[in-house]
Amino acid sequence: MGRLDERDVVLGVPRSAAARRGLNWDLRIDPGHPVLFDHPTHEIPGMVLLEAARQAAQAACAPYRVLPVELRSAFHFPLTLGLPCRISATRLPAQDASEDAALRVTAWQSGRLAFDSLVVASLCD
């Protein structure tokens, strides 16, 4: 997902076979991560969800590397640590002749939309 250190990867293979189809992942949580979890908490920090959106864009655009140039995100309710969280990405149709990719990335927990982000990324060779 564009990271050299395994500890920095926040997207994991979904547990269910149905979720493995398409651009779906289980959110991987490491509460001991020194950057993503800079203080003890019972909720998943917003930085983790932003990183999940970036990694989902990278995975969706492989084999190209991506450089996010725009993120528009909404946090609908706090995500609870210890409960499963599903990350999904949808590639959106190009709006112009640019070589940017646009994706909608969402996070779901307990059947509710918790996070929604539009990620626009430049594709790099």
Short mmCIF file of C-alpha atoms in Angstrom, two decimals:
data_model
loop_
_atom_site.label_atom_id
_atom_site.label_comp_id
_atom_site.label_asym_id
_atom_site.label_seq_id
_atom_site.Cartn_x
_atom_site.Cartn_y
_atom_site.Cartn_z
CA MET A 1 0.00 0.00 0.00
CA GLY A 2 2.91 2.27 -0.66
CA ARG A 3 4.67 1.78 2.67
CA LEU A 4 8.06 0.17 3.27
CA ASP A 5 7.45 -0.74 6.92
CA GLU A 6 4.69 -3.31 7.56
CA ARG A 7 3.70 -1.43 10.75
CA ASP A 8 2.66 1.54 8.60
CA VAL A 9 0.13 -0.47 6.54
CA VAL A 10 -3.40 0.13 7.80
CA LEU A 11 -5.33 -1.93 5.22
CA GLY A 12 -5.71 -5.68 5.63
CA VAL A 13 -7.34 -8.50 3.70
CA PRO A 14 -11.06 -8.70 4.56
CA ARG A 15 -12.19 -11.71 6.58
CA SER A 16 -15.26 -12.48 4.45
CA ALA A 17 -14.98 -13.88 0.93
CA ALA A 18 -17.66 -11.49 -0.37
CA ALA A 19 -15.70 -8.47 0.87
CA ARG A 20 -12.54 -9.70 -0.88
CA ARG A 21 -14.14 -8.89 -4.22
CA GLY A 22 -13.46 -5.33 -5.32
CA LEU A 23 -11.69 -2.62 -3.41
CA ASN A 24 -12.47 -3.55 0.21
CA TRP A 25 -10.22 -3.97 3.21
CA ASP A 26 -10.39 -4.44 6.94
CA LEU A 27 -8.83 -1.55 8.84
CA ARG A 28 -5.67 -2.74 10.62
CA ILE A 29 -5.16 -1.09 13.98
CA ASP A 30 -1.86 -0.81 15.84
CA PRO A 31 -2.53 1.32 18.95
CA GLY A 32 1.22 1.26 19.64
CA HIS A 33 2.07 3.06 16.40
CA PRO A 34 4.10 6.13 17.42
CA VAL A 35 2.65 8.49 14.77
CA LEU A 36 -0.91 7.30 14.12
CA PHE A 37 -1.61 6.83 17.84
CA ASP A 38 0.33 9.63 19.54
CA HIS A 39 -1.69 9.30 22.78
CA PRO A 40 -3.91 6.66 24.43
CA THR A 41 -7.49 6.67 23.14
CA HIS A 42 -10.61 4.52 22.89
CA GLU A 43 -11.36 5.80 19.39
CA ILE A 44 -9.62 5.44 16.05
CA PRO A 45 -7.82 8.73 15.32
CA GLY A 46 -8.76 10.66 12.20
CA MET A 47 -5.15 10.39 11.02
CA VAL A 48 -5.61 6.60 10.71
CA LEU A 49 -8.62 7.10 8.43
CA LEU A 50 -6.81 9.66 6.30
CA GLU A 51 -3.90 7.24 5.92
CA ALA A 52 -6.38 4.47 5.04
CA ALA A 53 -7.82 6.72 2.32
CA ARG A 54 -4.34 7.37 0.93
CA GLN A 55 -3.45 3.67 0.97
CA ALA A 56 -6.79 2.72 -0.64
CA ALA A 57 -6.08 5.18 -3.47
CA GLN A 58 -2.63 3.63 -3.89
CA ALA A 59 -4.08 0.10 -4.01
CA ALA A 60 -6.84 1.10 -6.44
CA CYS A 61 -4.39 2.74 -8.85
CA ALA A 62 -1.69 0.04 -8.81
CA PRO A 63 0.69 -0.49 -10.50
CA TYR A 64 1.02 3.31 -10.63
CA ARG A 65 2.27 5.21 -7.61
CA VAL A 66 -0.05 7.98 -6.49
CA LEU A 67 0.52 11.43 -5.11
CA PRO A 68 -2.63 12.68 -3.37
CA VAL A 69 -3.28 16.27 -4.39
CA GLU A 70 -6.69 16.75 -2.78
CA LEU A 71 -8.65 15.17 0.07
CA ARG A 72 -12.15 16.22 1.04
CA SER A 73 -13.19 14.23 4.07
CA ALA A 74 -16.14 14.03 6.44
CA PHE A 75 -16.07 12.33 9.82
CA HIS A 76 -19.66 11.28 10.60
CA PHE A 77 -19.14 9.61 13.99
CA PRO A 78 -16.18 8.36 16.06
CA LEU A 79 -14.95 4.85 15.33
CA THR A 80 -14.50 2.60 18.34
CA LEU A 81 -11.28 0.65 18.85
CA GLY A 82 -11.95 -3.07 19.13
CA LEU A 83 -14.83 -3.13 16.65
CA PRO A 84 -14.25 -4.17 13.02
CA CYS A 85 -14.04 -1.38 10.47
CA ARG A 86 -14.37 -1.89 6.70
CA ILE A 87 -12.67 0.42 4.21
CA SER A 88 -14.05 0.56 0.65
CA ALA A 89 -12.93 2.48 -2.41
CA THR A 90 -14.71 3.33 -5.64
CA ARG A 91 -12.90 4.77 -8.63
CA LEU A 92 -14.86 7.74 -10.00
CA PRO A 93 -15.12 8.71 -13.67
CA ALA A 94 -12.62 11.32 -14.83
CA GLN A 95 -14.08 14.84 -14.83
CA ASP A 96 -11.58 16.27 -17.30
CA ALA A 97 -8.63 15.31 -19.51
CA SER A 98 -6.11 15.35 -16.65
CA GLU A 99 -4.28 12.23 -15.60
CA ASP A 100 -5.53 12.51 -12.03
CA ALA A 101 -7.50 9.68 -10.47
CA ALA A 102 -10.51 10.41 -8.28
CA LEU A 103 -11.78 7.94 -5.70
CA ARG A 104 -14.41 7.83 -3.02
CA VAL A 105 -13.12 6.08 0.09
CA THR A 106 -15.47 5.15 2.93
CA ALA A 107 -15.15 3.60 6.38
CA TRP A 108 -18.00 1.56 7.85
CA GLN A 109 -18.43 0.30 11.38
CA SER A 110 -21.45 -1.55 12.80
CA GLY A 111 -23.28 -1.04 9.51
CA ARG A 112 -22.92 2.76 9.64
CA LEU A 113 -20.97 5.12 7.42
CA ALA A 114 -18.39 6.68 9.74
CA PHE A 115 -15.99 8.36 7.30
CA ASP A 116 -16.24 9.49 3.69
CA SER A 117 -13.43 10.96 1.60
CA LEU A 118 -12.89 12.13 -1.94
CA VAL A 119 -9.26 11.49 -2.87
CA VAL A 120 -7.80 13.04 -6.00
CA ALA A 121 -4.35 11.73 -6.85
CA SER A 122 -1.80 12.28 -9.59
CA LEU A 123 -0.56 9.05 -11.11
CA CYS A 124 3.22 8.59 -11.25
CA ASP A 125 5.25 5.99 -13.16
#
